[in-house]
Amino acid sequence: MAHDHQHDHQHKREHTHPHSHTDIDWGEMAGHLESQAELFAPLYENVLGWLGKEVTEPGLIVDLGSGPGVVSCLFAEAFPDARVLAVDGSEPLLDRARARAERQGVGDRFGVLAGELPGVLDQLDNPADLLWAGHSLHHLGDQRAALTAFAERLAPGGTLAILEGGLPSRFLPRDIGIGRPGLQARLDAMLEEWFERMRTELPDSVTEAEDWPALLAAAGLKYTRSRSFLIDLPAPASERARTYAVEIFSRLRDTVGEGLDAEDRAILDLLLDPADPASLHRRSDLFVLGARTVHTAVRPT
Ligand SMILES: C[S@@+](CC[C@H](N)C(=O)[O-])C[C@H]1O[C@@H](n2cnc3c(N)ncnc32)[C@H](O)[C@@H]1O
């Protein structure tokens, strides 16, 4: 199944597998996670608008695997009467989430909880009306068990929403005038293999078919719904979009670049060379087009 893995899977994680090349150092990812979620804010606003029609006046919203809290703060803004709790395994990221909430004037109803999911949820005092897991479930070894644990933390009538899958983002046309057309498709294929290795190397990894509605139903939830949301930032790219594309391609270079053939690797290096007129920094055809899928389900009353 296609995912957009470019955003989050290219670096090392401190604790669990210090010697594995699929480990991710989440603290080191802070800036990238922030700039990505900020660039994708229009997409998240549409997601929140959709969720807002389903979930009326939530008292407690919990963001599972919140990272630096960009999306947690969007929840706080969209639901002005709700308390928002950001949960994550990385304390440095939660520090940033808290600082962001203070800056945005929602600090008085914003909390953080540090610890490994899903076990850390035992520390939740109150059931949640809305649980959100954005790009985080697939970092947990046993996704089925995690969904069951998430569902148990919902108040009756509460909603669990997971953002998983969608389409790999595209930044360039098929033919960019240099090298063999289709570079991004080849990178995507390599990233799929990287993602599979990443999943296999997670602690307590369990292979699971990614039928998210079925998994939500198996967790005891009902009324599953899925919807995809678009991010569409056409060329010419803004500086922010350009910076994001450079980050993504740099991470691709680090993660799967060595597996490319010599011609593709040379093109990737050229795209990343700010001095080259055909680089991502300077080319006129750069855009950001992506799709993210959100699956929701409700705990029966
Ligand atoms: C790809 S980031 C997504 C961040 C945020 N939800 C967003 O969409 O911008 C995944 C997040 O999950 C967290 N995470 C990964 N595995 C975890 C675990 N086992 N327990 C708690 N948090 C975890 C990471 O620290 C990271 O912040």
Short mmCIF file of C-alpha atoms and ligand atoms in Angstrom, two decimals:
data_model
loop_
_atom_site.label_atom_id
_atom_site.label_comp_id
_atom_site.label_asym_id
_atom_site.label_seq_id
_atom_site.Cartn_x
_atom_site.Cartn_y
_atom_site.Cartn_z
CA MET A 1 0.00 0.00 0.00
CA ALA A 2 1.29 3.44 -0.87
CA HIS A 3 2.17 5.78 1.97
CA ASP A 4 3.75 9.12 2.16
CA HIS A 5 6.83 8.09 4.01
CA GLN A 6 9.09 10.87 2.92
CA HIS A 7 8.22 12.99 5.87
CA ASP A 8 9.19 10.96 8.82
CA HIS A 9 11.13 7.84 8.24
CA GLN A 10 14.61 8.76 7.37
CA HIS A 11 16.51 9.14 10.58
CA LYS A 12 17.58 7.39 13.68
CA ARG A 13 15.67 6.71 16.86
CA GLU A 14 17.67 6.86 20.06
CA HIS A 15 16.25 4.24 22.33
CA THR A 16 15.03 1.09 20.75
CA HIS A 17 17.35 0.09 17.91
CA PRO A 18 20.48 2.21 18.14
CA HIS A 19 22.27 0.17 15.48
CA SER A 20 19.54 -0.15 12.91
CA HIS A 21 19.40 2.06 9.83
CA THR A 22 15.63 2.36 10.07
CA ASP A 23 15.72 3.87 13.56
CA ILE A 24 14.43 7.40 13.88
CA ASP A 25 15.77 10.09 16.22
CA TRP A 26 12.51 11.95 16.77
CA GLY A 27 14.08 14.82 18.68
CA GLU A 28 16.32 15.51 15.69
CA MET A 29 13.22 15.54 13.47
CA ALA A 30 11.58 18.44 15.34
CA GLY A 31 12.21 21.17 12.76
CA HIS A 32 11.17 18.97 9.86
CA LEU A 33 7.97 17.79 11.58
CA GLU A 34 7.09 21.40 12.34
CA SER A 35 7.74 22.76 8.87
CA GLN A 36 5.84 19.87 7.32
CA ALA A 37 2.75 20.24 9.51
CA GLU A 38 2.83 24.03 9.04
CA LEU A 39 3.00 23.69 5.24
CA PHE A 40 0.18 21.17 5.36
CA ALA A 41 -1.99 23.42 7.59
CA PRO A 42 -4.63 23.92 4.84
CA LEU A 43 -5.05 20.15 4.64
CA TYR A 44 -5.36 19.83 8.42
CA GLU A 45 -7.91 22.64 8.50
CA ASN A 46 -10.07 20.62 6.11
CA VAL A 47 -9.58 17.51 8.24
CA LEU A 48 -10.62 19.41 11.37
CA GLY A 49 -13.63 20.91 9.59
CA TRP A 50 -14.73 17.39 8.66
CA LEU A 51 -14.12 16.03 12.17
CA GLY A 52 -15.94 19.01 13.66
CA LYS A 53 -19.14 17.92 11.92
CA GLU A 54 -18.87 14.49 13.54
CA VAL A 55 -17.56 15.39 16.97
CA THR A 56 -19.57 18.08 18.67
CA GLU A 57 -18.10 19.94 21.63
CA PRO A 58 -15.42 17.49 22.71
CA GLY A 59 -14.28 18.03 26.30
CA LEU A 60 -10.96 16.19 25.99
CA ILE A 61 -8.94 15.70 22.79
CA VAL A 62 -5.83 13.52 22.96
CA ASP A 63 -3.20 13.70 20.21
CA LEU A 64 -1.38 10.35 20.17
CA GLY A 65 2.16 10.71 18.85
CA SER A 66 1.76 14.48 18.67
CA GLY A 67 5.37 15.27 17.89
CA PRO A 68 6.05 19.01 18.26
CA GLY A 69 2.34 19.75 18.54
CA VAL A 70 1.55 21.74 15.40
CA VAL A 71 -1.57 19.68 14.79
CA SER A 72 -2.40 19.50 18.52
CA CYS A 73 -2.51 23.30 18.54
CA LEU A 74 -4.72 23.34 15.44
CA PHE A 75 -7.10 21.11 17.41
CA ALA A 76 -6.99 23.56 20.33
CA GLU A 77 -7.87 26.42 17.99
CA ALA A 78 -10.62 24.53 16.16
CA PHE A 79 -12.25 23.35 19.40
CA PRO A 80 -12.01 26.37 21.72
CA ASP A 81 -13.84 24.68 24.62
CA ALA A 82 -11.74 21.51 24.59
CA ARG A 83 -8.72 20.53 26.64
CA VAL A 84 -5.95 19.09 24.45
CA LEU A 85 -3.41 16.56 25.66
CA ALA A 86 -0.36 15.88 23.49
CA VAL A 87 1.14 12.41 24.07
CA ASP A 88 4.52 11.41 22.69
CA GLY A 89 7.59 9.30 23.41
CA SER A 90 9.93 12.24 22.86
CA GLU A 91 10.17 14.80 25.66
CA PRO A 92 12.06 17.36 23.53
CA LEU A 93 9.17 17.31 21.05
CA LEU A 94 6.63 17.73 23.84
CA ASP A 95 8.62 20.72 25.16
CA ARG A 96 8.17 22.30 21.76
CA ALA A 97 4.48 21.41 21.74
CA ARG A 98 3.98 23.11 25.09
CA ALA A 99 5.93 26.19 24.01
CA ARG A 100 3.85 26.43 20.82
CA ALA A 101 0.61 26.17 22.81
CA GLU A 102 1.80 29.00 25.10
CA ARG A 103 2.76 31.16 22.11
CA GLN A 104 -0.64 30.56 20.53
CA GLY A 105 -2.50 31.49 23.70
CA VAL A 106 -4.00 28.05 24.36
CA GLY A 107 -1.53 26.98 27.06
CA ASP A 108 -4.14 27.07 29.83
CA ARG A 109 -6.03 24.15 28.31
CA PHE A 110 -3.06 22.28 26.84
CA GLY A 111 -1.20 19.43 28.54
CA VAL A 112 1.53 16.97 27.60
CA LEU A 113 2.18 13.37 28.59
CA ALA A 114 5.52 11.69 27.84
CA GLY A 115 5.88 7.94 27.41
CA GLU A 116 5.71 5.00 25.08
CA LEU A 117 2.43 4.33 23.33
CA PRO A 118 0.19 2.59 23.94
CA GLY A 119 1.21 1.77 27.56
CA VAL A 120 1.47 5.43 28.61
CA LEU A 121 -2.28 5.75 28.15
CA ASP A 122 -2.70 3.95 31.51
CA GLN A 123 -1.81 7.33 32.98
CA LEU A 124 -4.84 9.03 31.44
CA ASP A 125 -7.27 10.08 34.15
CA ASN A 126 -10.26 10.78 31.94
CA PRO A 127 -11.73 9.15 28.86
CA ALA A 128 -11.25 11.12 25.65
CA ASP A 129 -13.99 12.44 23.40
CA LEU A 130 -11.64 12.58 20.44
CA LEU A 131 -8.44 10.61 19.96
CA TRP A 132 -6.22 11.61 17.05
CA ALA A 133 -3.21 9.65 15.79
CA GLY A 134 -1.55 11.39 12.85
CA HIS A 135 1.22 9.42 11.12
CA SER A 136 2.00 7.76 14.44
CA LEU A 137 0.20 4.39 14.54
CA HIS A 138 2.54 2.88 11.93
CA HIS A 139 5.47 3.53 14.27
CA LEU A 140 4.03 1.11 16.82
CA GLY A 141 5.00 -2.57 16.51
CA ASP A 142 1.55 -4.02 17.17
CA GLN A 143 -0.93 -1.72 15.47
CA ARG A 144 -3.96 -3.93 16.20
CA ALA A 145 -3.17 -4.01 19.94
CA ALA A 146 -2.51 -0.26 19.90
CA LEU A 147 -5.89 0.46 18.29
CA THR A 148 -7.61 -1.67 20.93
CA ALA A 149 -5.77 0.23 23.68
CA PHE A 150 -6.69 3.55 22.05
CA ALA A 151 -10.36 2.53 21.76
CA GLU A 152 -10.47 1.64 25.47
CA ARG A 153 -9.52 5.24 26.30
CA LEU A 154 -12.53 6.68 24.49
CA ALA A 155 -15.62 7.91 26.28
CA PRO A 156 -18.83 6.22 25.05
CA GLY A 157 -19.74 8.03 21.83
CA GLY A 158 -16.15 9.26 21.47
CA THR A 159 -14.30 9.20 18.14
CA LEU A 160 -10.94 7.72 17.21
CA ALA A 161 -9.40 9.28 14.10
CA ILE A 162 -6.22 7.97 12.53
CA LEU A 163 -4.33 9.52 9.65
CA GLU A 164 -2.70 6.67 7.76
CA GLY A 165 -1.86 6.21 4.11
CA GLY A 166 -2.99 8.35 1.23
CA LEU A 167 -0.64 8.90 -1.68
CA PRO A 168 3.08 9.59 -1.85
CA SER A 169 3.58 13.33 -2.33
CA ARG A 170 4.85 14.56 -5.68
CA PHE A 171 7.11 17.53 -6.21
CA LEU A 172 8.23 17.28 -9.84
CA PRO A 173 6.77 16.39 -13.22
CA ARG A 174 7.43 12.89 -14.58
CA ASP A 175 9.96 14.29 -17.04
CA ILE A 176 12.16 16.99 -15.53
CA GLY A 177 14.28 17.46 -18.65
CA ILE A 178 17.33 15.73 -17.18
CA GLY A 179 17.94 12.05 -16.55
CA ARG A 180 15.45 9.24 -17.08
CA PRO A 181 11.78 10.25 -16.58
CA GLY A 182 10.03 8.79 -13.53
CA LEU A 183 12.63 9.48 -10.81
CA GLN A 184 10.00 10.10 -8.12
CA ALA A 185 8.18 6.86 -8.90
CA ARG A 186 11.46 4.97 -8.51
CA LEU A 187 12.19 6.74 -5.23
CA ASP A 188 8.69 5.89 -3.99
CA ALA A 189 9.25 2.21 -4.77
CA MET A 190 12.48 2.21 -2.77
CA LEU A 191 10.80 4.00 0.09
CA GLU A 192 8.12 1.30 0.23
CA GLU A 193 10.87 -1.24 0.82
CA TRP A 194 12.47 1.00 3.43
CA PHE A 195 9.11 1.35 5.17
CA GLU A 196 8.65 -2.40 5.27
CA ARG A 197 12.10 -2.80 6.88
CA MET A 198 11.30 -0.02 9.35
CA ARG A 199 8.10 -1.81 10.39
CA THR A 200 9.83 -5.19 10.66
CA GLU A 201 12.53 -3.75 12.89
CA LEU A 202 10.14 -2.09 15.35
CA PRO A 203 9.97 -3.61 18.84
CA ASP A 204 7.29 -6.35 19.01
CA SER A 205 6.60 -5.89 15.33
CA VAL A 206 3.47 -7.66 14.08
CA THR A 207 2.65 -7.95 10.39
CA GLU A 208 -0.79 -6.53 9.77
CA ALA A 209 -2.76 -5.95 6.59
CA GLU A 210 -3.52 -2.24 6.45
CA ASP A 211 -7.31 -2.52 6.33
CA TRP A 212 -7.79 0.34 8.75
CA PRO A 213 -11.63 0.27 8.86
CA ALA A 214 -11.49 -3.47 9.63
CA LEU A 215 -8.91 -2.90 12.37
CA LEU A 216 -11.02 -0.13 13.88
CA ALA A 217 -14.02 -2.46 13.88
CA ALA A 218 -11.93 -5.21 15.47
CA ALA A 219 -11.09 -2.72 18.24
CA GLY A 220 -14.80 -2.62 19.07
CA LEU A 221 -15.59 0.64 17.27
CA LYS A 222 -18.48 1.35 14.94
CA TYR A 223 -19.49 3.68 12.10
CA THR A 224 -16.09 3.67 10.40
CA ARG A 225 -15.56 6.35 7.76
CA SER A 226 -12.59 7.21 5.58
CA ARG A 227 -11.85 10.35 3.66
CA SER A 228 -8.81 11.66 1.83
CA PHE A 229 -7.62 15.25 1.87
CA LEU A 230 -5.48 17.02 -0.65
CA ILE A 231 -2.54 19.35 -0.29
CA ASP A 232 -2.17 21.16 -3.58
CA LEU A 233 0.51 23.86 -3.79
CA PRO A 234 1.06 24.35 -7.51
CA ALA A 235 4.17 25.74 -9.20
CA PRO A 236 5.69 28.22 -8.87
CA ALA A 237 6.61 27.02 -5.40
CA SER A 238 6.76 29.37 -2.43
CA GLU A 239 10.06 29.53 -0.53
CA ARG A 240 8.45 27.46 2.23
CA ALA A 241 7.35 24.74 -0.20
CA ARG A 242 10.79 24.77 -1.82
CA THR A 243 12.54 24.40 1.54
CA TYR A 244 10.25 21.49 2.38
CA ALA A 245 10.98 19.76 -0.95
CA VAL A 246 14.71 20.15 -0.36
CA GLU A 247 14.31 18.58 3.11
CA ILE A 248 12.36 15.65 1.68
CA PHE A 249 14.83 14.98 -1.13
CA SER A 250 17.81 15.31 1.25
CA ARG A 251 16.23 12.69 3.47
CA LEU A 252 15.59 10.48 0.47
CA ARG A 253 19.24 10.85 -0.48
CA ASP A 254 20.30 9.77 3.02
CA THR A 255 17.83 6.91 3.25
CA VAL A 256 17.56 5.26 -0.14
CA GLY A 257 20.01 7.24 -2.31
CA GLU A 258 22.71 4.61 -2.25
CA GLY A 259 20.28 2.08 -3.72
CA LEU A 260 19.66 4.17 -6.85
CA ASP A 261 21.53 3.50 -10.06
CA ALA A 262 24.40 5.86 -10.84
CA GLU A 263 22.39 8.04 -13.23
CA ASP A 264 19.48 8.57 -10.82
CA ARG A 265 21.89 9.22 -7.95
CA ALA A 266 23.69 11.88 -10.01
CA ILE A 267 20.34 13.55 -10.82
CA LEU A 268 19.33 13.48 -7.17
CA ASP A 269 22.63 15.11 -6.22
CA LEU A 270 22.14 17.74 -8.90
CA LEU A 271 18.61 18.47 -7.62
CA LEU A 272 20.12 19.06 -4.19
CA ASP A 273 22.95 21.33 -5.37
CA PRO A 274 21.82 24.93 -4.79
CA ALA A 275 24.41 26.17 -7.29
CA ASP A 276 22.86 24.20 -10.14
CA PRO A 277 20.18 26.06 -12.16
CA ALA A 278 18.22 22.77 -12.40
CA SER A 279 18.23 22.25 -8.61
CA LEU A 280 15.14 22.14 -6.43
CA HIS A 281 16.24 25.50 -5.07
CA ARG A 282 15.87 27.16 -8.44
CA ARG A 283 13.67 25.22 -10.85
CA SER A 284 10.33 26.63 -11.99
CA ASP A 285 8.37 23.34 -12.16
CA LEU A 286 8.47 22.47 -8.44
CA PHE A 287 5.11 21.92 -6.71
CA VAL A 288 3.71 20.04 -3.71
CA LEU A 289 0.82 17.66 -4.33
CA GLY A 290 -0.18 15.08 -1.75
CA ALA A 291 -3.14 13.20 -0.31
CA ARG A 292 -3.67 11.99 3.24
CA THR A 293 -6.39 9.60 4.35
CA VAL A 294 -8.19 9.87 7.69
CA HIS A 295 -10.18 6.94 9.11
CA THR A 296 -12.63 7.50 11.94
CA ALA A 297 -14.76 5.26 14.13
CA VAL A 298 -16.92 5.73 17.21
CA ARG A 299 -17.09 3.92 20.54
CA PRO A 300 -20.64 2.64 20.95
CA THR A 301 -22.62 4.23 23.76
C1 LIG B 1 5.78 11.07 12.09
S1 LIG B 1 5.72 11.76 13.67
C2 LIG B 1 4.12 12.52 13.62
C3 LIG B 1 4.02 13.73 14.48
C4 LIG B 1 2.68 14.45 14.40
N1 LIG B 1 1.57 13.57 14.73
C5 LIG B 1 2.48 15.05 13.04
O1 LIG B 1 1.65 14.56 12.27
O2 LIG B 1 3.15 16.05 12.73
C6 LIG B 1 5.48 10.37 14.72
C7 LIG B 1 5.49 10.72 16.19
O3 LIG B 1 5.19 9.54 16.92
C8 LIG B 1 6.05 9.48 18.05
N2 LIG B 1 6.24 8.07 18.39
C9 LIG B 1 6.75 7.10 17.61
N3 LIG B 1 6.77 5.93 18.26
C10 LIG B 1 6.25 6.16 19.49
C11 LIG B 1 6.00 5.35 20.63
N4 LIG B 1 6.29 4.06 20.63
N5 LIG B 1 5.45 5.93 21.72
C12 LIG B 1 5.16 7.25 21.74
N6 LIG B 1 5.37 8.07 20.69
C13 LIG B 1 5.91 7.52 19.57
C14 LIG B 1 7.33 10.14 17.62
O4 LIG B 1 8.07 10.63 18.74
C15 LIG B 1 6.82 11.23 16.69
O5 LIG B 1 6.64 12.43 17.37
#
